[in-house]
Coordinates of C-alpha atoms in Angstrom, one line a residue:
X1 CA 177.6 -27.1 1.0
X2 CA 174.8 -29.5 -1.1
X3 CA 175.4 -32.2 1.3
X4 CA 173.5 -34.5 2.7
X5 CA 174.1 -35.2 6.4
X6 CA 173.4 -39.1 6.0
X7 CA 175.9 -39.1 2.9
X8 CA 178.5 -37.9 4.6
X9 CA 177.8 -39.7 7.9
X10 CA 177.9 -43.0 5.8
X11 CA 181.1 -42.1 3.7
X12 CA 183.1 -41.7 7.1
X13 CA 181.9 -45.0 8.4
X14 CA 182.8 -46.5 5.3
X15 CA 186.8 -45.2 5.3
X16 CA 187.4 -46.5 8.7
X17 CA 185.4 -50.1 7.7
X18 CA 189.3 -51.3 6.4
X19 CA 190.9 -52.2 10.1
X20 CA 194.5 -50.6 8.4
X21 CA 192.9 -48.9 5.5
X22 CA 193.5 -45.4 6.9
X23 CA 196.3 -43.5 8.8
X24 CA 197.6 -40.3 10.5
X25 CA 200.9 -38.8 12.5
X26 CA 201.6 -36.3 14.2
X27 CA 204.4 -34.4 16.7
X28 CA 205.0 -31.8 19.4
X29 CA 208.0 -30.1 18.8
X30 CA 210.2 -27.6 21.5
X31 CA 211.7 -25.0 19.5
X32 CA 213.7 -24.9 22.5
X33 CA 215.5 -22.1 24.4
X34 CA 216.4 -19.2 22.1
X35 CA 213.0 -19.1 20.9
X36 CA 211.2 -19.3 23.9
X37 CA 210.2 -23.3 23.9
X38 CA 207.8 -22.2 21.3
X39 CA 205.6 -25.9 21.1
X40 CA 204.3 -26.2 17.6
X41 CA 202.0 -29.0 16.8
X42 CA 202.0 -30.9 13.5
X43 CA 199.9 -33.9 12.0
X44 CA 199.3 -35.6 8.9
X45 CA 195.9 -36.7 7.4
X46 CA 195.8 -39.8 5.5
X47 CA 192.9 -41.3 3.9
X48 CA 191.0 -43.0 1.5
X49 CA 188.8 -40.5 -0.1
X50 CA 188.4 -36.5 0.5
X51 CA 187.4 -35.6 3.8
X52 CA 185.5 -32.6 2.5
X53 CA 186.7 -30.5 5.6
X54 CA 185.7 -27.0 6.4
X55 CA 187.9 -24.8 9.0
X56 CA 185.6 -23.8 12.1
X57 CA 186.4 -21.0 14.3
X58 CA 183.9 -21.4 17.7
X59 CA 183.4 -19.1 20.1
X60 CA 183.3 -19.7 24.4
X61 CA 179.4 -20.2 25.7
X62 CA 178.3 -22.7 23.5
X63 CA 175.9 -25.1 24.7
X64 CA 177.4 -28.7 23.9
X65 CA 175.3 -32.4 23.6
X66 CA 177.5 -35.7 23.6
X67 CA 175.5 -36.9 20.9
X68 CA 175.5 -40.1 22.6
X69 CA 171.6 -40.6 23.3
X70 CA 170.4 -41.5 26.4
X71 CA 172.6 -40.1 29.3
X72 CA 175.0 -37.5 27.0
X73 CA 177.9 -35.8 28.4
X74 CA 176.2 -32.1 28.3
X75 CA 178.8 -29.1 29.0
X76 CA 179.1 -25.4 28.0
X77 CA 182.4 -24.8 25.8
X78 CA 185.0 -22.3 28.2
X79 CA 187.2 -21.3 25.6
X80 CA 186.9 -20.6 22.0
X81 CA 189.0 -22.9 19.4
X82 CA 189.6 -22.9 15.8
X83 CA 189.5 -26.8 14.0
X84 CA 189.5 -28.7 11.2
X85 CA 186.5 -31.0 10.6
X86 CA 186.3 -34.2 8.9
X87 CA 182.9 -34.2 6.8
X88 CA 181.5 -31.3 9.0
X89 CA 180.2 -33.7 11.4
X90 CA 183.3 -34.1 13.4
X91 CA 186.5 -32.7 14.9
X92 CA 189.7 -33.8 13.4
X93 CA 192.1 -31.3 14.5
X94 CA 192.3 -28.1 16.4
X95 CA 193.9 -25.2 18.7
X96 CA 192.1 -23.5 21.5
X97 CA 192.3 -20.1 22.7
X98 CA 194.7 -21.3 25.6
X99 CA 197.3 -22.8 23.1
X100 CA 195.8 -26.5 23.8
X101 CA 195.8 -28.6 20.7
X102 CA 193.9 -32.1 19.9
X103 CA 194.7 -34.4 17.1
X104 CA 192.3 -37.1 16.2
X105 CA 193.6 -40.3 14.6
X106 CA 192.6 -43.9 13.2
X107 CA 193.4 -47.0 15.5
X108 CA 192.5 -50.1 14.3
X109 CA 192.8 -51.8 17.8
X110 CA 189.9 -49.2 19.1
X111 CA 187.5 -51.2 21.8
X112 CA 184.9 -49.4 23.7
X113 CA 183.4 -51.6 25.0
X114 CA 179.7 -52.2 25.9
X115 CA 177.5 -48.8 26.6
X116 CA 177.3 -48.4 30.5
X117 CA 174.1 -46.2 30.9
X118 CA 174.9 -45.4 34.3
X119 CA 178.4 -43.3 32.7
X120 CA 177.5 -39.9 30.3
X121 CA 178.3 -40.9 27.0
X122 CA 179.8 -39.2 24.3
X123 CA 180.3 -39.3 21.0
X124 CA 183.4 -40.4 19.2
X125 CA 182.8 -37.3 16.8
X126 CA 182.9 -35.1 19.8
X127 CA 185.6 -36.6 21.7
X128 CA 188.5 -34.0 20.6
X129 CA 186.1 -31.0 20.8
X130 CA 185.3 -31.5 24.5
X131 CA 189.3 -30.9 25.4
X132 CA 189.0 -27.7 23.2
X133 CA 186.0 -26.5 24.8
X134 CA 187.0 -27.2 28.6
X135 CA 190.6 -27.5 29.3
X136 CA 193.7 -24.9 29.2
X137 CA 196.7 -27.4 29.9
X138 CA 196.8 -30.8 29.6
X139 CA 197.4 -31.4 33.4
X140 CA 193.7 -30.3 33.6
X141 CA 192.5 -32.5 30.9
X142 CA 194.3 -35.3 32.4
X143 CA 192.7 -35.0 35.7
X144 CA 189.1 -34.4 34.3
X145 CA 188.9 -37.6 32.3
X146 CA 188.9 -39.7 35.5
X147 CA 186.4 -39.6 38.3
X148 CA 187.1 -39.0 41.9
X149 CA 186.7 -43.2 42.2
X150 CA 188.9 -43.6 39.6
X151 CA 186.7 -44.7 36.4
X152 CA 186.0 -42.6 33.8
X153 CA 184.3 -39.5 33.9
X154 CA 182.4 -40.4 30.7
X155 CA 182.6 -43.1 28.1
X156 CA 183.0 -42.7 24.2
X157 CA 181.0 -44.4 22.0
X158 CA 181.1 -45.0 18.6
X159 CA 178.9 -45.0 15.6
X160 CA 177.8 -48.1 13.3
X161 CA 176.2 -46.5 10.6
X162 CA 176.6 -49.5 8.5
X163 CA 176.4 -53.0 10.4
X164 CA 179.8 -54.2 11.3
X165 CA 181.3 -51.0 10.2
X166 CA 183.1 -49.1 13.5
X167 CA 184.5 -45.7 13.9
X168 CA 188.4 -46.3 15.8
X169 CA 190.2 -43.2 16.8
X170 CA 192.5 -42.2 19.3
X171 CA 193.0 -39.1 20.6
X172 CA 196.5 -36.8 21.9
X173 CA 196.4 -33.3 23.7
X174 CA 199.4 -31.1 23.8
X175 CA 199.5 -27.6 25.5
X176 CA 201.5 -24.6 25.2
X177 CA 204.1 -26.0 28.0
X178 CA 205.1 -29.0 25.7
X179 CA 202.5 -31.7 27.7
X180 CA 201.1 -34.2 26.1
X181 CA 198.1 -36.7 27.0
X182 CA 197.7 -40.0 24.8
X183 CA 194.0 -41.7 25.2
X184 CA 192.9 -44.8 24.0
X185 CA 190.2 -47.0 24.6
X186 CA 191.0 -50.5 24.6
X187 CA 189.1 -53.5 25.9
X188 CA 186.2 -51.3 26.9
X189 CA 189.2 -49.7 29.0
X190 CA 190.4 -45.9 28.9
X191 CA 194.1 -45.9 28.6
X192 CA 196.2 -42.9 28.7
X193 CA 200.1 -41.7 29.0
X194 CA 200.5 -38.4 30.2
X195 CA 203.8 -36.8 29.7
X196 CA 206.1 -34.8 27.7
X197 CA 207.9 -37.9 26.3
X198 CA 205.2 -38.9 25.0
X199 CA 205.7 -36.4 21.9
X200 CA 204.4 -38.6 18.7
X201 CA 201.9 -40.9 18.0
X202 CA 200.4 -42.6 14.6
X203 CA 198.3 -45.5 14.8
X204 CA 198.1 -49.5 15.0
X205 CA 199.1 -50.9 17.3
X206 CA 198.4 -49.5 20.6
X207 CA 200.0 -46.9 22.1
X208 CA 202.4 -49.1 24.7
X209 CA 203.1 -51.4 21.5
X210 CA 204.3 -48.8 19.2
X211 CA 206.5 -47.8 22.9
X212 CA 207.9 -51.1 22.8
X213 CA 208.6 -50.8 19.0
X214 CA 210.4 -47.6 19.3
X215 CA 212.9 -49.1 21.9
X216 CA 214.5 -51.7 19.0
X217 CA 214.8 -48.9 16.7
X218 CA 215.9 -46.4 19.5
X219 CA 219.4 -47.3 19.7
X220 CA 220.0 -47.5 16.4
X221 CA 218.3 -44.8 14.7
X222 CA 221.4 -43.0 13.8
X223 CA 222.4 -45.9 11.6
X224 CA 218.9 -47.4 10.0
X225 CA 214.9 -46.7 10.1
X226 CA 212.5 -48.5 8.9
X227 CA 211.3 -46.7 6.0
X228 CA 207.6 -48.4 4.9
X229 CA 204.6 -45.9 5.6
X230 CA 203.1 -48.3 7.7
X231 CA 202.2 -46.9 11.3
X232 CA 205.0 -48.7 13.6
X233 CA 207.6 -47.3 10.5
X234 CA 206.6 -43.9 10.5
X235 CA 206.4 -43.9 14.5
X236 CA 210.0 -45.2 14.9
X237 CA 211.4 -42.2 11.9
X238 CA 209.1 -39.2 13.4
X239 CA 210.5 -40.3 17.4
X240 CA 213.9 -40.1 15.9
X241 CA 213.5 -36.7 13.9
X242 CA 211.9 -34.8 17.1
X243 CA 214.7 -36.2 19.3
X244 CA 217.9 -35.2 17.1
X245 CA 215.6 -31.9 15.3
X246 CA 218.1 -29.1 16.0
X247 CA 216.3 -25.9 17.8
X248 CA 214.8 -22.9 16.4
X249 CA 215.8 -18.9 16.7
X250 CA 212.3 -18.2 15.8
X251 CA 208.8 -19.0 14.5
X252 CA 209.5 -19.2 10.5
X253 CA 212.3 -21.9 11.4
X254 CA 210.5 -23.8 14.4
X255 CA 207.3 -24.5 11.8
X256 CA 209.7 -25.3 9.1
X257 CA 211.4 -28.0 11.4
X258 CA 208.0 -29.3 12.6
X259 CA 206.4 -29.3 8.9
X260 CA 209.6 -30.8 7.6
X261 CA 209.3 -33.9 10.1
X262 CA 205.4 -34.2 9.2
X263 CA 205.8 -34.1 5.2
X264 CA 208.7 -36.9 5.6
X265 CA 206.6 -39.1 7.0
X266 CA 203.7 -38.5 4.4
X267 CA 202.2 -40.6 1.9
X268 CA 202.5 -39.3 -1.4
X269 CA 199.8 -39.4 -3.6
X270 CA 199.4 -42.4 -6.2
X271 CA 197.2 -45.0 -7.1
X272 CA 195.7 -47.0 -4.1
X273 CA 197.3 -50.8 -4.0
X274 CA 194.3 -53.3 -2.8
X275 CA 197.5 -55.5 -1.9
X276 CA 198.9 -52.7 0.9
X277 CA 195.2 -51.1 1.9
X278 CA 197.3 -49.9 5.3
X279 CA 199.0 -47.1 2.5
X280 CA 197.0 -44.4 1.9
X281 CA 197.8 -40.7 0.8
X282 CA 198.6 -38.0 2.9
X283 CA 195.9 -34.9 1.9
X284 CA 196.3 -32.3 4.0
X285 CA 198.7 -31.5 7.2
X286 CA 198.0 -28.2 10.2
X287 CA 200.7 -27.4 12.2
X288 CA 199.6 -25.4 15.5
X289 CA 202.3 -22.6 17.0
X290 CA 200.8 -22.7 20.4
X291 CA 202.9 -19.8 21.2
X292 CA 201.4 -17.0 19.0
X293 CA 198.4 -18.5 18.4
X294 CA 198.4 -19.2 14.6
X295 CA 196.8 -22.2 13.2
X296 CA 198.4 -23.6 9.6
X297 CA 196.7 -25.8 7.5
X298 CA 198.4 -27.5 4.5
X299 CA 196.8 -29.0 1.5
X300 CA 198.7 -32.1 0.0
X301 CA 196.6 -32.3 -3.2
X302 CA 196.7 -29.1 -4.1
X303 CA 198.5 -25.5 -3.7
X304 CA 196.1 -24.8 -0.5
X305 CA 198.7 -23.3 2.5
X306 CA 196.9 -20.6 4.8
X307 CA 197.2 -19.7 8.6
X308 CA 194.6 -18.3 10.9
X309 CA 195.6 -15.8 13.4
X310 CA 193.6 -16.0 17.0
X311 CA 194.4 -12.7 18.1
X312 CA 191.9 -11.5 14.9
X313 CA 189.1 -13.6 15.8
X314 CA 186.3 -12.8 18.3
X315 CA 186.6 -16.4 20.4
X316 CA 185.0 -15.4 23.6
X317 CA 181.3 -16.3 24.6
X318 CA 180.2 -12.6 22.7
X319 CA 182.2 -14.3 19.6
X320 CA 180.0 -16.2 16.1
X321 CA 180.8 -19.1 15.5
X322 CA 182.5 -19.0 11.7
X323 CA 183.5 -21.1 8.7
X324 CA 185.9 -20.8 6.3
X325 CA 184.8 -23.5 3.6
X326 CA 187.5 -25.4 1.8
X327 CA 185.3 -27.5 -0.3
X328 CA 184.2 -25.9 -4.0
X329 CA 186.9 -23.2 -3.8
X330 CA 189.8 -22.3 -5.5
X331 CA 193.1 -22.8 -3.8
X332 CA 194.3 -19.5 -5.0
X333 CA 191.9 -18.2 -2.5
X334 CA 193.0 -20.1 0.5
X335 CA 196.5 -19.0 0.5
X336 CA 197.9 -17.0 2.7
X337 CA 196.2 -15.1 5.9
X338 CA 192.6 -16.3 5.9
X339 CA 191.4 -14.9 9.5
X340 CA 189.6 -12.3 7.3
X341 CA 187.9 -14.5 5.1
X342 CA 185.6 -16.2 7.4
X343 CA 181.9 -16.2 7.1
X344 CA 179.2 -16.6 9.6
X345 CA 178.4 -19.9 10.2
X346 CA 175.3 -22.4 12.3
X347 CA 177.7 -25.1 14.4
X348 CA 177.5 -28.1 12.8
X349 CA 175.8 -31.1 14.3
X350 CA 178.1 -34.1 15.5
X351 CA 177.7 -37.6 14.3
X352 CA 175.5 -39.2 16.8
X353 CA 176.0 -43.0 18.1
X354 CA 173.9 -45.6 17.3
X355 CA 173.9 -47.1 20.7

């Protein structure tokens, strides 16, 4: 796309260099019984500046490098998966062929501590692709990320392109049964919650924080909500709307519940305040039917809404990968059913570490 890789490399250090400056959310909804507990996934993106992102469709068999250095987590991808990248040099968001769905978002309170050489490293540009490439449920994925001892099975690093300038994310896994898996490294420490309660997350502060959070605004959600855009706010509103969200007779209604949760907890667009950098705009939202297999991505700065339908792509290891670019286009021509539109595509190269 007329790029250059150390541009865009520099640009996403830069967004995360504010420790509130950027923020997601996101939800796993149950459409519940008369629709078959169809589990749709939504999130929000909000950020700074365009993340110039490109849709990827990857097939099974591909050779993958932790981009990490010395001692990278090395595996071969086992399903195929379709995702959104941030810059083309990392996963955001995505579905796999097996209904499994990772969402990548900012958290300020990130720590990964020092880099453990004797642990395969990975990077933090990587991170959500690995549970798209090796895990079908996230009972799996839970049990993979820890060791037979107990530690980790590998450790995420980040990148510092620019000194003193971090990459924080966390990272949640859903699955087609409604299961969800929250990681987070903290202190050098993994920390997950694994669970179907555990159905929304956003970002700062850490994940048993925001838990703690919820429970004032629990009891009386049905009376007030906090209604800021900051993270703990928009937490407290989308646990209340998943938990009272009526069920759905079918797929138009269960994505309309799910996309009507995610756009009430975006950020519209409007000038950025240097007084509240923690408020930025939402620009795009994907919601993932894990059911049929049909991945949505919404545009929030422009008319942009398209699906891609699984069962039209070639995802196993005889599959290409494919791109369909999002960047330079119209948005008349990324409306609608784009499984078609697809071209061939090189994979693209995740951000190394710089440790």
């Amino acid at each position: 796309m007329g790029r250059s890789r150390l541009g865009a490399s520099i640009a996403f250090a830069l967004l995360l260099s504010g420790r509130e400056a950027l923020g997601c959310s996101r939800v796993t909804y149950d459409s519940g019984e008369n629709d078959g507990n169809r589990i749709v996934v939504g999130r929000s993106m909000d950020w700074l500046t365009p993340t110039n992102s490109s849709i990827f469709a990857f097939p099974a068999g591909l050779a993958r490098n932790g981009s990490a250095g010395t001692n990278s987590f090395h595996w071969t991808s086992k399903y195929g998966s379709v995702v959104t990248t941030a810059y083309d040099i990392s996963t955001a968001d995505g579905m796999n062929s097996q209904g499994l769905t990772v969402n990548l978002l900012y958290l300020a309170d990130g720590d990964y501590g020092k880099r453990n050489l004797s642990i395969p490293g990975m990077s933090i540009a990587i991170w959500p692709q690995y549970f798209l490439d090796n895990f079908a449920t996230v009972a799996e994925a839970a049990q993979a990320v820890y060791g037979e001892d107990g530690e980790p099975s590998f450790q995420v690093r980040t990148a510092a392109l620019i000194p003193g300038v971090p990459t924080l994310m966390h990272v949640a896994v859903s699955d087609a049964s409604g299961d969800n898996l929250i990681l987070e490294w903290l202190n050098g420490t993994l920390v997950t919650h694994h669970g179907t309660q555990f159905n929304v997350m956003t970002n700062e502060p850490d994940y048993d924080s925001q838990l703690a959070i919820n429970q004032y605004w629990a009891p009386i959600a049905n009376i007030s909500l906090p209604g800021t855009d900051r993270p703990a706010d928009r937490f407290a509103r989308l646990a209340h709307y998943v938990d009272v969200g009526p069920g759905s007779r079918d797929l138009v209604s269960a994505l309309a519940t799910t996309a009507g949760m995610i756009r009430a907890v975006s950020v519209p667009m409007e000038p950025i305040n240097i007084d509240t950098p923690n408020i930025t705009p939402t620009l795009w939202r994907t919601y993932a039917d894990t059911k049929d297999l049909t991945y949505y991505y919404e545009s929030a700065t422009d008319g942009m809404f398209f699906w891609v339908d699984f069962s039209e792509l070639d995802l196993s290891n005889k599959g290409q990968t494919m791109q369909l670019p999002l960047v330079g286009v119209n948005w008349t021509d990324r409306v609608g059913d784009m499984t078609q539109q697809f071209q061939k595509a090189t994979p693209f190269a995740f951000m190394p570490t710089s440790d």
